[in-house]
């Protein structure tokens, strides 16, 4: 019974520790993400020049790489990506933090790839369409 009580506490601590990280940008020599991190279900390749990036592709990346800390009532710093309007609202901030500075996800905890960052950047540069 005692173990059943401790397990949720350990899970909460592990989740908070994963979101806490330091606030320095991830370097290109950072270790590869653990195999337990699910790949984004979007096309992992960089979009061809002029190719339109759909909202569904951008949303898939955001769900795979950002939801750990930015969804639900406990979303960090009040930035919540649970719906398309919120994602659109924070598009420029996503570009600044995840694409330009590579500071998010913190410590690259979810293993966001450079191709995913570029795809998000392209979607935002194209106007962050919700189509």
mmCIF file with all atom_site columns, C-alpha atoms in Angstrom:
data_model
loop_
_atom_site.group_PDB
_atom_site.id
_atom_site.type_symbol
_atom_site.label_atom_id
_atom_site.label_alt_id
_atom_site.label_comp_id
_atom_site.label_asym_id
_atom_site.label_entity_id
_atom_site.label_seq_id
_atom_site.pdbx_PDB_ins_code
_atom_site.Cartn_x
_atom_site.Cartn_y
_atom_site.Cartn_z
_atom_site.occupancy
_atom_site.B_iso_or_equiv
_atom_site.pdbx_formal_charge
_atom_site.auth_seq_id
_atom_site.auth_comp_id
_atom_site.auth_asym_id
_atom_site.auth_atom_id
_atom_site.pdbx_PDB_model_num
ATOM 1   C CA . UNK A 1 1   ? 0.000  0.000  0.000   1.00 0.00 ? 1   UNK A CA 1
ATOM 2   C CA . UNK A 1 2   ? 2.833  2.370  0.868   1.00 0.00 ? 2   UNK A CA 1
ATOM 3   C CA . UNK A 1 3   ? 4.367  1.781  -2.594  1.00 0.00 ? 3   UNK A CA 1
ATOM 4   C CA . UNK A 1 4   ? 1.079  2.728  -4.259  1.00 0.00 ? 4   UNK A CA 1
ATOM 5   C CA . UNK A 1 5   ? 1.141  6.051  -2.438  1.00 0.00 ? 5   UNK A CA 1
ATOM 6   C CA . UNK A 1 6   ? 4.780  6.782  -3.308  1.00 0.00 ? 6   UNK A CA 1
ATOM 7   C CA . UNK A 1 7   ? 4.519  5.982  -7.035  1.00 0.00 ? 7   UNK A CA 1
ATOM 8   C CA . UNK A 1 8   ? 2.389  9.031  -8.006  1.00 0.00 ? 8   UNK A CA 1
ATOM 9   C CA . UNK A 1 9   ? 4.727  11.265 -5.994  1.00 0.00 ? 9   UNK A CA 1
ATOM 10  C CA . UNK A 1 10  ? 7.769  9.971  -7.854  1.00 0.00 ? 10  UNK A CA 1
ATOM 11  C CA . UNK A 1 11  ? 6.013  10.434 -11.197 1.00 0.00 ? 11  UNK A CA 1
ATOM 12  C CA . UNK A 1 12  ? 5.131  14.038 -10.363 1.00 0.00 ? 12  UNK A CA 1
ATOM 13  C CA . UNK A 1 13  ? 8.704  14.766 -9.273  1.00 0.00 ? 13  UNK A CA 1
ATOM 14  C CA . UNK A 1 14  ? 10.075 13.213 -12.481 1.00 0.00 ? 14  UNK A CA 1
ATOM 15  C CA . UNK A 1 15  ? 7.726  15.312 -14.620 1.00 0.00 ? 15  UNK A CA 1
ATOM 16  C CA . UNK A 1 16  ? 8.618  18.521 -12.791 1.00 0.00 ? 16  UNK A CA 1
ATOM 17  C CA . UNK A 1 17  ? 12.333 17.757 -13.043 1.00 0.00 ? 17  UNK A CA 1
ATOM 18  C CA . UNK A 1 18  ? 12.024 17.229 -16.797 1.00 0.00 ? 18  UNK A CA 1
ATOM 19  C CA . UNK A 1 19  ? 10.324 20.604 -17.207 1.00 0.00 ? 19  UNK A CA 1
ATOM 20  C CA . UNK A 1 20  ? 12.639 22.479 -14.829 1.00 0.00 ? 20  UNK A CA 1
ATOM 21  C CA . UNK A 1 21  ? 15.995 22.196 -16.680 1.00 0.00 ? 21  UNK A CA 1
ATOM 22  C CA . UNK A 1 22  ? 18.304 25.168 -17.061 1.00 0.00 ? 22  UNK A CA 1
ATOM 23  C CA . UNK A 1 23  ? 17.499 28.076 -19.333 1.00 0.00 ? 23  UNK A CA 1
ATOM 24  C CA . UNK A 1 24  ? 20.505 27.813 -21.623 1.00 0.00 ? 24  UNK A CA 1
ATOM 25  C CA . UNK A 1 25  ? 20.057 26.964 -25.287 1.00 0.00 ? 25  UNK A CA 1
ATOM 26  C CA . UNK A 1 26  ? 20.746 23.372 -26.234 1.00 0.00 ? 26  UNK A CA 1
ATOM 27  C CA . UNK A 1 27  ? 23.994 22.935 -28.098 1.00 0.00 ? 27  UNK A CA 1
ATOM 28  C CA . UNK A 1 28  ? 24.407 20.817 -31.176 1.00 0.00 ? 28  UNK A CA 1
ATOM 29  C CA . UNK A 1 29  ? 26.684 18.477 -29.170 1.00 0.00 ? 29  UNK A CA 1
ATOM 30  C CA . UNK A 1 30  ? 23.999 17.647 -26.645 1.00 0.00 ? 30  UNK A CA 1
ATOM 31  C CA . UNK A 1 31  ? 23.362 13.957 -26.218 1.00 0.00 ? 31  UNK A CA 1
ATOM 32  C CA . UNK A 1 32  ? 20.647 12.415 -28.305 1.00 0.00 ? 32  UNK A CA 1
ATOM 33  C CA . UNK A 1 33  ? 17.256 12.120 -26.643 1.00 0.00 ? 33  UNK A CA 1
ATOM 34  C CA . UNK A 1 34  ? 16.364 8.917  -24.881 1.00 0.00 ? 34  UNK A CA 1
ATOM 35  C CA . UNK A 1 35  ? 14.588 6.268  -26.868 1.00 0.00 ? 35  UNK A CA 1
ATOM 36  C CA . UNK A 1 36  ? 11.504 6.792  -24.698 1.00 0.00 ? 36  UNK A CA 1
ATOM 37  C CA . UNK A 1 37  ? 10.860 10.194 -26.299 1.00 0.00 ? 37  UNK A CA 1
ATOM 38  C CA . UNK A 1 38  ? 8.270  9.643  -29.020 1.00 0.00 ? 38  UNK A CA 1
ATOM 39  C CA . UNK A 1 39  ? 9.100  11.023 -32.443 1.00 0.00 ? 39  UNK A CA 1
ATOM 40  C CA . UNK A 1 40  ? 6.891  13.765 -33.778 1.00 0.00 ? 40  UNK A CA 1
ATOM 41  C CA . UNK A 1 41  ? 4.295  12.296 -36.089 1.00 0.00 ? 41  UNK A CA 1
ATOM 42  C CA . UNK A 1 42  ? 4.791  15.099 -38.589 1.00 0.00 ? 42  UNK A CA 1
ATOM 43  C CA . UNK A 1 43  ? 7.082  14.881 -41.575 1.00 0.00 ? 43  UNK A CA 1
ATOM 44  C CA . UNK A 1 44  ? 10.546 15.069 -39.992 1.00 0.00 ? 44  UNK A CA 1
ATOM 45  C CA . UNK A 1 45  ? 12.180 16.514 -43.088 1.00 0.00 ? 45  UNK A CA 1
ATOM 46  C CA . UNK A 1 46  ? 12.761 20.182 -43.720 1.00 0.00 ? 46  UNK A CA 1
ATOM 47  C CA . UNK A 1 47  ? 10.071 21.664 -45.973 1.00 0.00 ? 47  UNK A CA 1
ATOM 48  C CA . UNK A 1 48  ? 11.164 22.420 -49.519 1.00 0.00 ? 48  UNK A CA 1
ATOM 49  C CA . UNK A 1 49  ? 11.595 26.063 -50.383 1.00 0.00 ? 49  UNK A CA 1
ATOM 50  C CA . UNK A 1 50  ? 8.174  27.590 -50.958 1.00 0.00 ? 50  UNK A CA 1
ATOM 51  C CA . UNK A 1 51  ? 6.336  24.494 -49.686 1.00 0.00 ? 51  UNK A CA 1
ATOM 52  C CA . UNK A 1 52  ? 3.382  25.423 -47.459 1.00 0.00 ? 52  UNK A CA 1
ATOM 53  C CA . UNK A 1 53  ? 3.521  23.962 -43.962 1.00 0.00 ? 53  UNK A CA 1
ATOM 54  C CA . UNK A 1 54  ? 0.044  23.067 -42.710 1.00 0.00 ? 54  UNK A CA 1
ATOM 55  C CA . UNK A 1 55  ? -1.229 23.711 -39.216 1.00 0.00 ? 55  UNK A CA 1
ATOM 56  C CA . UNK A 1 56  ? -1.642 19.975 -38.657 1.00 0.00 ? 56  UNK A CA 1
ATOM 57  C CA . UNK A 1 57  ? 2.101  19.460 -39.225 1.00 0.00 ? 57  UNK A CA 1
ATOM 58  C CA . UNK A 1 58  ? 3.005  22.324 -36.857 1.00 0.00 ? 58  UNK A CA 1
ATOM 59  C CA . UNK A 1 59  ? 0.473  21.137 -34.275 1.00 0.00 ? 59  UNK A CA 1
ATOM 60  C CA . UNK A 1 60  ? 1.886  17.611 -34.380 1.00 0.00 ? 60  UNK A CA 1
ATOM 61  C CA . UNK A 1 61  ? 5.373  18.924 -33.587 1.00 0.00 ? 61  UNK A CA 1
ATOM 62  C CA . UNK A 1 62  ? 4.036  21.126 -30.785 1.00 0.00 ? 62  UNK A CA 1
ATOM 63  C CA . UNK A 1 63  ? 2.047  18.247 -29.285 1.00 0.00 ? 63  UNK A CA 1
ATOM 64  C CA . UNK A 1 64  ? 5.081  15.935 -29.388 1.00 0.00 ? 64  UNK A CA 1
ATOM 65  C CA . UNK A 1 65  ? 7.660  18.408 -28.167 1.00 0.00 ? 65  UNK A CA 1
ATOM 66  C CA . UNK A 1 66  ? 5.905  21.096 -26.090 1.00 0.00 ? 66  UNK A CA 1
ATOM 67  C CA . UNK A 1 67  ? 2.833  19.574 -24.417 1.00 0.00 ? 67  UNK A CA 1
ATOM 68  C CA . UNK A 1 68  ? 4.845  18.068 -21.585 1.00 0.00 ? 68  UNK A CA 1
ATOM 69  C CA . UNK A 1 69  ? 5.063  21.539 -20.016 1.00 0.00 ? 69  UNK A CA 1
ATOM 70  C CA . UNK A 1 70  ? 2.558  23.625 -22.005 1.00 0.00 ? 70  UNK A CA 1
ATOM 71  C CA . UNK A 1 71  ? -0.813 21.902 -21.744 1.00 0.00 ? 71  UNK A CA 1
ATOM 72  C CA . UNK A 1 72  ? -3.616 21.644 -19.259 1.00 0.00 ? 72  UNK A CA 1
ATOM 73  C CA . UNK A 1 73  ? -4.316 23.755 -16.223 1.00 0.00 ? 73  UNK A CA 1
ATOM 74  C CA . UNK A 1 74  ? -0.715 23.491 -15.022 1.00 0.00 ? 74  UNK A CA 1
ATOM 75  C CA . UNK A 1 75  ? 0.853  24.955 -18.163 1.00 0.00 ? 75  UNK A CA 1
ATOM 76  C CA . UNK A 1 76  ? 4.167  26.623 -17.344 1.00 0.00 ? 76  UNK A CA 1
ATOM 77  C CA . UNK A 1 77  ? 4.180  30.434 -17.131 1.00 0.00 ? 77  UNK A CA 1
ATOM 78  C CA . UNK A 1 78  ? 0.580  30.426 -18.346 1.00 0.00 ? 78  UNK A CA 1
ATOM 79  C CA . UNK A 1 79  ? 1.594  29.475 -21.897 1.00 0.00 ? 79  UNK A CA 1
ATOM 80  C CA . UNK A 1 80  ? -0.846 26.790 -22.987 1.00 0.00 ? 80  UNK A CA 1
ATOM 81  C CA . UNK A 1 81  ? -0.899 25.087 -26.403 1.00 0.00 ? 81  UNK A CA 1
ATOM 82  C CA . UNK A 1 82  ? -4.072 23.020 -25.902 1.00 0.00 ? 82  UNK A CA 1
ATOM 83  C CA . UNK A 1 83  ? -5.976 24.574 -28.798 1.00 0.00 ? 83  UNK A CA 1
ATOM 84  C CA . UNK A 1 84  ? -5.233 26.125 -32.161 1.00 0.00 ? 84  UNK A CA 1
ATOM 85  C CA . UNK A 1 85  ? -6.110 29.658 -31.045 1.00 0.00 ? 85  UNK A CA 1
ATOM 86  C CA . UNK A 1 86  ? -3.541 29.477 -28.229 1.00 0.00 ? 86  UNK A CA 1
ATOM 87  C CA . UNK A 1 87  ? -0.898 28.087 -30.593 1.00 0.00 ? 87  UNK A CA 1
ATOM 88  C CA . UNK A 1 88  ? -1.601 30.928 -33.048 1.00 0.00 ? 88  UNK A CA 1
ATOM 89  C CA . UNK A 1 89  ? -1.527 33.492 -30.212 1.00 0.00 ? 89  UNK A CA 1
ATOM 90  C CA . UNK A 1 90  ? 1.952  32.369 -29.149 1.00 0.00 ? 90  UNK A CA 1
ATOM 91  C CA . UNK A 1 91  ? 3.356  31.695 -32.645 1.00 0.00 ? 91  UNK A CA 1
ATOM 92  C CA . UNK A 1 92  ? 5.948  34.492 -32.556 1.00 0.00 ? 92  UNK A CA 1
ATOM 93  C CA . UNK A 1 93  ? 7.003  33.478 -29.049 1.00 0.00 ? 93  UNK A CA 1
ATOM 94  C CA . UNK A 1 94  ? 7.349  29.858 -30.206 1.00 0.00 ? 94  UNK A CA 1
ATOM 95  C CA . UNK A 1 95  ? 9.547  31.060 -33.059 1.00 0.00 ? 95  UNK A CA 1
ATOM 96  C CA . UNK A 1 96  ? 11.724 33.167 -30.762 1.00 0.00 ? 96  UNK A CA 1
ATOM 97  C CA . UNK A 1 97  ? 12.150 30.476 -28.090 1.00 0.00 ? 97  UNK A CA 1
ATOM 98  C CA . UNK A 1 98  ? 12.072 27.160 -29.993 1.00 0.00 ? 98  UNK A CA 1
ATOM 99  C CA . UNK A 1 99  ? 13.303 28.138 -33.461 1.00 0.00 ? 99  UNK A CA 1
ATOM 100 C CA . UNK A 1 100 ? 15.597 31.168 -33.210 1.00 0.00 ? 100 UNK A CA 1
ATOM 101 C CA . UNK A 1 101 ? 17.296 30.665 -29.834 1.00 0.00 ? 101 UNK A CA 1
ATOM 102 C CA . UNK A 1 102 ? 16.642 26.903 -29.487 1.00 0.00 ? 102 UNK A CA 1
ATOM 103 C CA . UNK A 1 103 ? 16.073 27.559 -25.777 1.00 0.00 ? 103 UNK A CA 1
ATOM 104 C CA . UNK A 1 104 ? 12.871 25.504 -25.768 1.00 0.00 ? 104 UNK A CA 1
ATOM 105 C CA . UNK A 1 105 ? 12.164 22.817 -24.925 1.00 0.00 ? 105 UNK A CA 1
ATOM 106 C CA . UNK A 1 106 ? 14.406 23.495 -21.929 1.00 0.00 ? 106 UNK A CA 1
ATOM 107 C CA . UNK A 1 107 ? 17.526 21.379 -22.192 1.00 0.00 ? 107 UNK A CA 1
ATOM 108 C CA . UNK A 1 108 ? 15.884 19.913 -25.311 1.00 0.00 ? 108 UNK A CA 1
ATOM 109 C CA . UNK A 1 109 ? 14.168 17.484 -22.933 1.00 0.00 ? 109 UNK A CA 1
ATOM 110 C CA . UNK A 1 110 ? 11.853 16.154 -25.651 1.00 0.00 ? 110 UNK A CA 1
ATOM 111 C CA . UNK A 1 111 ? 14.512 15.882 -28.360 1.00 0.00 ? 111 UNK A CA 1
ATOM 112 C CA . UNK A 1 112 ? 13.194 18.461 -30.826 1.00 0.00 ? 112 UNK A CA 1
ATOM 113 C CA . UNK A 1 113 ? 15.193 18.136 -34.039 1.00 0.00 ? 113 UNK A CA 1
ATOM 114 C CA . UNK A 1 114 ? 16.596 20.966 -36.145 1.00 0.00 ? 114 UNK A CA 1
ATOM 115 C CA . UNK A 1 115 ? 14.251 19.877 -38.959 1.00 0.00 ? 115 UNK A CA 1
ATOM 116 C CA . UNK A 1 116 ? 11.243 20.224 -36.629 1.00 0.00 ? 116 UNK A CA 1
ATOM 117 C CA . UNK A 1 117 ? 12.452 23.654 -35.534 1.00 0.00 ? 117 UNK A CA 1
ATOM 118 C CA . UNK A 1 118 ? 12.835 24.738 -39.148 1.00 0.00 ? 118 UNK A CA 1
ATOM 119 C CA . UNK A 1 119 ? 9.389  23.375 -40.026 1.00 0.00 ? 119 UNK A CA 1
ATOM 120 C CA . UNK A 1 120 ? 7.824  25.367 -37.161 1.00 0.00 ? 120 UNK A CA 1
ATOM 121 C CA . UNK A 1 121 ? 9.756  28.459 -38.234 1.00 0.00 ? 121 UNK A CA 1
ATOM 122 C CA . UNK A 1 122 ? 8.542  28.082 -41.809 1.00 0.00 ? 122 UNK A CA 1
ATOM 123 C CA . UNK A 1 123 ? 4.928  27.662 -40.656 1.00 0.00 ? 123 UNK A CA 1
ATOM 124 C CA . UNK A 1 124 ? 5.180  30.831 -38.551 1.00 0.00 ? 124 UNK A CA 1
ATOM 125 C CA . UNK A 1 125 ? 6.977  32.829 -41.269 1.00 0.00 ? 125 UNK A CA 1
ATOM 126 C CA . UNK A 1 126 ? 4.213  31.798 -43.686 1.00 0.00 ? 126 UNK A CA 1
ATOM 127 C CA . UNK A 1 127 ? 1.678  33.434 -41.366 1.00 0.00 ? 127 UNK A CA 1
ATOM 128 C CA . UNK A 1 128 ? 0.917  30.620 -38.894 1.00 0.00 ? 128 UNK A CA 1
ATOM 129 C CA . UNK A 1 129 ? -2.180 29.626 -40.840 1.00 0.00 ? 129 UNK A CA 1
ATOM 130 C CA . UNK A 1 130 ? -4.706 27.435 -39.038 1.00 0.00 ? 130 UNK A CA 1
ATOM 131 C CA . UNK A 1 131 ? -5.544 25.585 -42.290 1.00 0.00 ? 131 UNK A CA 1
#
